């Protein structure tokens, strides 16, 4: 029984770390603009697909991964520059619709260029599993957890120690006040989309050797990232991390102890319960001033 529990726990933490990265992407853009970016799932898909394509062209895996993250960040910048910025100070709902449209465009272009097939990325350090108390843990799972921890630590340093990070925090607290003290909130919004795209790509690259990737994987991963962000408290960074890990573990336990048929339904049952009984999430959602 212990081995079985640990197996489900390892699986849940692995996928939950990816949900946490997606949720952080949602939180960063929400804090900068008050917008829920439903193109976040496509950043995850782009990271995995771009890494597969670049590695297939003969590039060393580390270089292919780095370029995939850059590509996804650049797509995030293009979405902000050519879809969000022209909308100006539009209401939140039209901006959300724009992000949905952007996700459809990105997904459609990838489908046309790369096809509908599934693709695999080579594991970073082999596939020989570790055995712990009767449960097996893939080396790639350690990469997922380790890199996710490093990313969270790096973001903490960025927001706490750099001028750009502090500008983003100031904008998240009060956009008008940030503008009055000379912060360029347009560049903050652009940077938030670049960071969100890069975070999504990191998650997609880490997960591709485990679950494979295709043009449509971003739909469900993006929605689950949104559930994780809402569970932790929309706009709360640490809440996004905790929400992602908790969601991944609950999903794995549901698949293991109940039925895998309910695995994908569980996050949406969970978000309904959160909205009914704890609308602000575990850590409290941020209220964004977009005057």
mmCIF file of N, CA, C and O in Angstrom, residues 108-153:
data_model
loop_
_atom_site.group_PDB
_atom_site.id
_atom_site.type_symbol
_atom_site.label_atom_id
_atom_site.label_comp_id
_atom_site.label_asym_id
_atom_site.label_seq_id
_atom_site.Cartn_x
_atom_site.Cartn_y
_atom_site.Cartn_z
ATOM 1 N N UNK A 108 -3.669 26.537 -34.513
ATOM 2 C CA UNK A 108 -3.925 26.247 -35.921
ATOM 3 C C UNK A 108 -2.658 26.297 -36.757
ATOM 4 O O UNK A 108 -2.440 25.440 -37.624
ATOM 5 N N UNK A 109 -1.798 27.288 -36.498
ATOM 6 C CA UNK A 109 -0.554 27.399 -37.257
ATOM 7 C C UNK A 109 0.358 26.202 -37.000
ATOM 8 O O UNK A 109 0.964 25.662 -37.931
ATOM 9 N N UNK A 110 0.457 25.786 -35.734
ATOM 10 C CA UNK A 110 1.289 24.621 -35.406
ATOM 11 C C UNK A 110 0.735 23.363 -36.066
ATOM 12 O O UNK A 110 1.494 22.531 -36.580
ATOM 13 N N UNK A 111 -0.581 23.230 -36.082
ATOM 14 C CA UNK A 111 -1.209 22.065 -36.724
ATOM 15 C C UNK A 111 -0.891 22.032 -38.220
ATOM 16 O O UNK A 111 -0.561 20.977 -38.778
ATOM 17 N N UNK A 112 -0.966 23.196 -38.863
ATOM 18 C CA UNK A 112 -0.710 23.262 -40.303
ATOM 19 C C UNK A 112 0.760 22.960 -40.616
ATOM 20 O O UNK A 112 1.090 22.219 -41.543
ATOM 21 N N UNK A 113 1.670 23.530 -39.814
ATOM 22 C CA UNK A 113 3.092 23.408 -40.092
ATOM 23 C C UNK A 113 3.653 22.043 -39.684
ATOM 24 O O UNK A 113 4.423 21.418 -40.422
ATOM 25 N N UNK A 114 3.238 21.547 -38.511
ATOM 26 C CA UNK A 114 3.846 20.332 -37.957
ATOM 27 C C UNK A 114 2.924 19.119 -37.990
ATOM 28 O O UNK A 114 3.363 18.013 -37.659
ATOM 29 N N UNK A 115 1.675 19.297 -38.340
ATOM 30 C CA UNK A 115 0.756 18.170 -38.433
ATOM 31 C C UNK A 115 0.105 17.812 -37.110
ATOM 32 O O UNK A 115 0.335 18.440 -36.081
ATOM 33 N N UNK A 116 -0.715 16.758 -37.145
ATOM 34 C CA UNK A 116 -1.499 16.347 -35.985
ATOM 35 C C UNK A 116 -0.860 15.226 -35.171
ATOM 36 O O UNK A 116 -1.411 14.814 -34.162
ATOM 37 N N UNK A 117 0.279 14.731 -35.615
ATOM 38 C CA UNK A 117 0.896 13.596 -34.938
ATOM 39 C C UNK A 117 1.471 13.957 -33.579
ATOM 40 O O UNK A 117 1.681 15.129 -33.256
ATOM 41 N N UNK A 118 1.698 12.921 -32.771
ATOM 42 C CA UNK A 118 2.341 13.119 -31.471
ATOM 43 C C UNK A 118 3.854 12.978 -31.633
ATOM 44 O O UNK A 118 4.331 12.242 -32.507
ATOM 45 N N UNK A 119 4.582 13.683 -30.796
ATOM 46 C CA UNK A 119 6.041 13.706 -30.901
ATOM 47 C C UNK A 119 6.651 13.460 -29.530
ATOM 48 O O UNK A 119 6.062 13.814 -28.505
ATOM 49 N N UNK A 120 7.832 12.873 -29.527
ATOM 50 C CA UNK A 120 8.526 12.579 -28.276
ATOM 51 C C UNK A 120 9.854 13.315 -28.239
ATOM 52 O O UNK A 120 10.521 13.475 -29.259
ATOM 53 N N UNK A 121 10.214 13.762 -27.054
ATOM 54 C CA UNK A 121 11.515 14.379 -26.832
ATOM 55 C C UNK A 121 12.337 13.427 -25.972
ATOM 56 O O UNK A 121 11.808 12.791 -25.053
ATOM 57 N N UNK A 122 13.617 13.304 -26.277
ATOM 58 C CA UNK A 122 14.475 12.387 -25.526
ATOM 59 C C UNK A 122 14.563 12.810 -24.064
ATOM 60 O O UNK A 122 14.614 14.001 -23.752
ATOM 61 N N UNK A 123 14.555 11.821 -23.169
ATOM 62 C CA UNK A 123 14.728 12.107 -21.744
ATOM 63 C C UNK A 123 16.090 12.749 -21.507
ATOM 64 O O UNK A 123 17.069 12.425 -22.183
ATOM 65 N N UNK A 124 16.162 13.656 -20.551
ATOM 66 C CA UNK A 124 17.378 14.440 -20.348
ATOM 67 C C UNK A 124 18.546 13.592 -19.841
ATOM 68 O O UNK A 124 19.694 13.879 -20.153
ATOM 69 N N UNK A 125 18.266 12.595 -19.033
ATOM 70 C CA UNK A 125 19.361 11.792 -18.460
ATOM 71 C C UNK A 125 18.984 10.322 -18.356
ATOM 72 O O UNK A 125 19.141 9.697 -17.313
ATOM 73 N N UNK A 126 18.485 9.770 -19.441
ATOM 74 C CA UNK A 126 18.163 8.355 -19.476
ATOM 75 C C UNK A 126 16.804 8.031 -18.890
ATOM 76 O O UNK A 126 16.104 8.901 -18.362
ATOM 77 N N UNK A 127 16.418 6.778 -18.992
ATOM 78 C CA UNK A 127 15.090 6.360 -18.555
ATOM 79 C C UNK A 127 15.126 5.258 -17.503
ATOM 80 O O UNK A 127 14.102 4.664 -17.193
ATOM 81 N N UNK A 128 16.290 4.979 -16.944
ATOM 82 C CA UNK A 128 16.379 3.959 -15.905
ATOM 83 C C UNK A 128 15.795 4.510 -14.609
ATOM 84 O O UNK A 128 16.303 5.483 -14.051
ATOM 85 N N UNK A 129 14.717 3.920 -14.108
ATOM 86 C CA UNK A 129 14.035 4.506 -12.944
ATOM 87 C C UNK A 129 14.768 4.239 -11.636
ATOM 88 O O UNK A 129 15.519 3.272 -11.499
ATOM 89 N N UNK A 130 14.543 5.140 -10.692
ATOM 90 C CA UNK A 130 14.993 4.914 -9.324
ATOM 91 C C UNK A 130 13.877 4.197 -8.564
ATOM 92 O O UNK A 130 12.697 4.432 -8.822
ATOM 93 N N UNK A 131 14.250 3.338 -7.645
ATOM 94 C CA UNK A 131 13.262 2.619 -6.832
ATOM 95 C C UNK A 131 13.350 3.139 -5.402
ATOM 96 O O UNK A 131 14.417 3.126 -4.784
ATOM 97 N N UNK A 132 12.205 3.602 -4.882
ATOM 98 C CA UNK A 132 12.141 4.135 -3.523
ATOM 99 C C UNK A 132 10.961 3.513 -2.793
ATOM 100 O O UNK A 132 9.809 3.757 -3.173
ATOM 101 N N UNK A 133 11.232 2.691 -1.799
ATOM 102 C CA UNK A 133 10.186 2.036 -0.999
ATOM 103 C C UNK A 133 9.192 1.278 -1.879
ATOM 104 O O UNK A 133 7.990 1.267 -1.626
ATOM 105 N N UNK A 134 9.708 0.676 -2.947
ATOM 106 C CA UNK A 134 8.864 -0.099 -3.842
ATOM 107 C C UNK A 134 8.240 0.693 -4.967
ATOM 108 O O UNK A 134 7.665 0.116 -5.889
ATOM 109 N N UNK A 135 8.344 2.021 -4.931
ATOM 110 C CA UNK A 135 7.797 2.867 -5.997
ATOM 111 C C UNK A 135 8.923 3.294 -6.927
ATOM 112 O O UNK A 135 10.076 3.443 -6.496
ATOM 113 N N UNK A 136 8.614 3.476 -8.194
ATOM 114 C CA UNK A 136 9.621 3.877 -9.170
ATOM 115 C C UNK A 136 9.491 5.363 -9.492
ATOM 116 O O UNK A 136 8.381 5.903 -9.544
ATOM 117 N N UNK A 137 10.625 5.990 -9.686
ATOM 118 C CA UNK A 137 10.664 7.412 -10.009
ATOM 119 C C UNK A 137 11.600 7.610 -11.190
ATOM 120 O O UNK A 137 12.777 7.270 -11.133
ATOM 121 N N UNK A 138 11.071 8.137 -12.285
ATOM 122 C CA UNK A 138 11.867 8.361 -13.480
ATOM 123 C C UNK A 138 12.827 9.528 -13.276
ATOM 124 O O UNK A 138 12.483 10.516 -12.600
ATOM 125 N N UNK A 139 14.028 9.449 -13.857
ATOM 126 C CA UNK A 139 14.948 10.590 -13.770
ATOM 127 C C UNK A 139 14.333 11.882 -14.299
ATOM 128 O O UNK A 139 14.603 12.961 -13.782
ATOM 129 N N UNK A 140 13.477 11.766 -15.325
ATOM 130 C CA UNK A 140 12.845 12.969 -15.880
ATOM 131 C C UNK A 140 11.946 13.652 -14.858
ATOM 132 O O UNK A 140 11.812 14.869 -14.862
ATOM 133 N N UNK A 141 11.331 12.861 -13.966
ATOM 134 C CA UNK A 141 10.509 13.456 -12.912
ATOM 135 C C UNK A 141 11.349 14.328 -11.988
ATOM 136 O O UNK A 141 10.906 15.388 -11.535
ATOM 137 N N UNK A 142 12.575 13.880 -11.712
ATOM 138 C CA UNK A 142 13.476 14.683 -10.889
ATOM 139 C C UNK A 142 13.854 15.974 -11.601
ATOM 140 O O UNK A 142 13.980 17.035 -10.965
ATOM 141 N N UNK A 143 14.021 15.895 -12.924
ATOM 142 C CA UNK A 143 14.278 17.101 -13.695
ATOM 143 C C UNK A 143 13.107 18.073 -13.596
ATOM 144 O O UNK A 143 13.301 19.282 -13.430
ATOM 145 N N UNK A 144 11.900 17.547 -13.716
ATOM 146 C CA UNK A 144 10.707 18.404 -13.638
ATOM 147 C C UNK A 144 10.659 19.122 -12.299
ATOM 148 O O UNK A 144 10.496 20.349 -12.227
ATOM 149 N N UNK A 145 10.801 18.359 -11.211
ATOM 150 C CA UNK A 145 10.705 18.939 -9.870
ATOM 151 C C UNK A 145 11.864 19.893 -9.595
ATOM 152 O O UNK A 145 11.666 20.981 -9.031
ATOM 153 N N UNK A 146 13.065 19.503 -9.995
ATOM 154 C CA UNK A 146 14.234 20.336 -9.741
ATOM 155 C C UNK A 146 14.208 21.649 -10.498
ATOM 156 O O UNK A 146 14.448 22.721 -9.932
ATOM 157 N N UNK A 147 13.905 21.569 -11.796
ATOM 158 C CA UNK A 147 13.865 22.784 -12.611
ATOM 159 C C UNK A 147 12.729 23.697 -12.159
ATOM 160 O O UNK A 147 12.889 24.927 -12.107
ATOM 161 N N UNK A 148 11.577 23.119 -11.822
ATOM 162 C CA UNK A 148 10.460 23.929 -11.326
ATOM 163 C C UNK A 148 10.860 24.676 -10.054
ATOM 164 O O UNK A 148 10.547 25.860 -9.886
ATOM 165 N N UNK A 149 11.585 24.001 -9.153
ATOM 166 C CA UNK A 149 12.042 24.653 -7.922
ATOM 167 C C UNK A 149 13.020 25.790 -8.233
ATOM 168 O O UNK A 149 12.950 26.867 -7.632
ATOM 169 N N UNK A 150 13.933 25.567 -9.180
ATOM 170 C CA UNK A 150 14.888 26.601 -9.572
ATOM 171 C C UNK A 150 14.163 27.799 -10.189
ATOM 172 O O UNK A 150 14.494 28.964 -9.906
ATOM 173 N N UNK A 151 13.169 27.532 -11.028
ATOM 174 C CA UNK A 151 12.408 28.614 -11.668
ATOM 175 C C UNK A 151 11.682 29.450 -10.620
ATOM 176 O O UNK A 151 11.686 30.691 -10.678
ATOM 177 N N UNK A 152 11.054 28.789 -9.651
ATOM 178 C CA UNK A 152 10.345 29.518 -8.593
ATOM 179 C C UNK A 152 11.327 30.389 -7.802
ATOM 180 O O UNK A 152 11.045 31.553 -7.498
ATOM 181 N N UNK A 153 12.501 29.831 -7.472
ATOM 182 C CA UNK A 153 13.513 30.598 -6.742
ATOM 183 C C UNK A 153 14.010 31.784 -7.577
ATOM 184 O O UNK A 153 14.203 32.894 -7.053
#
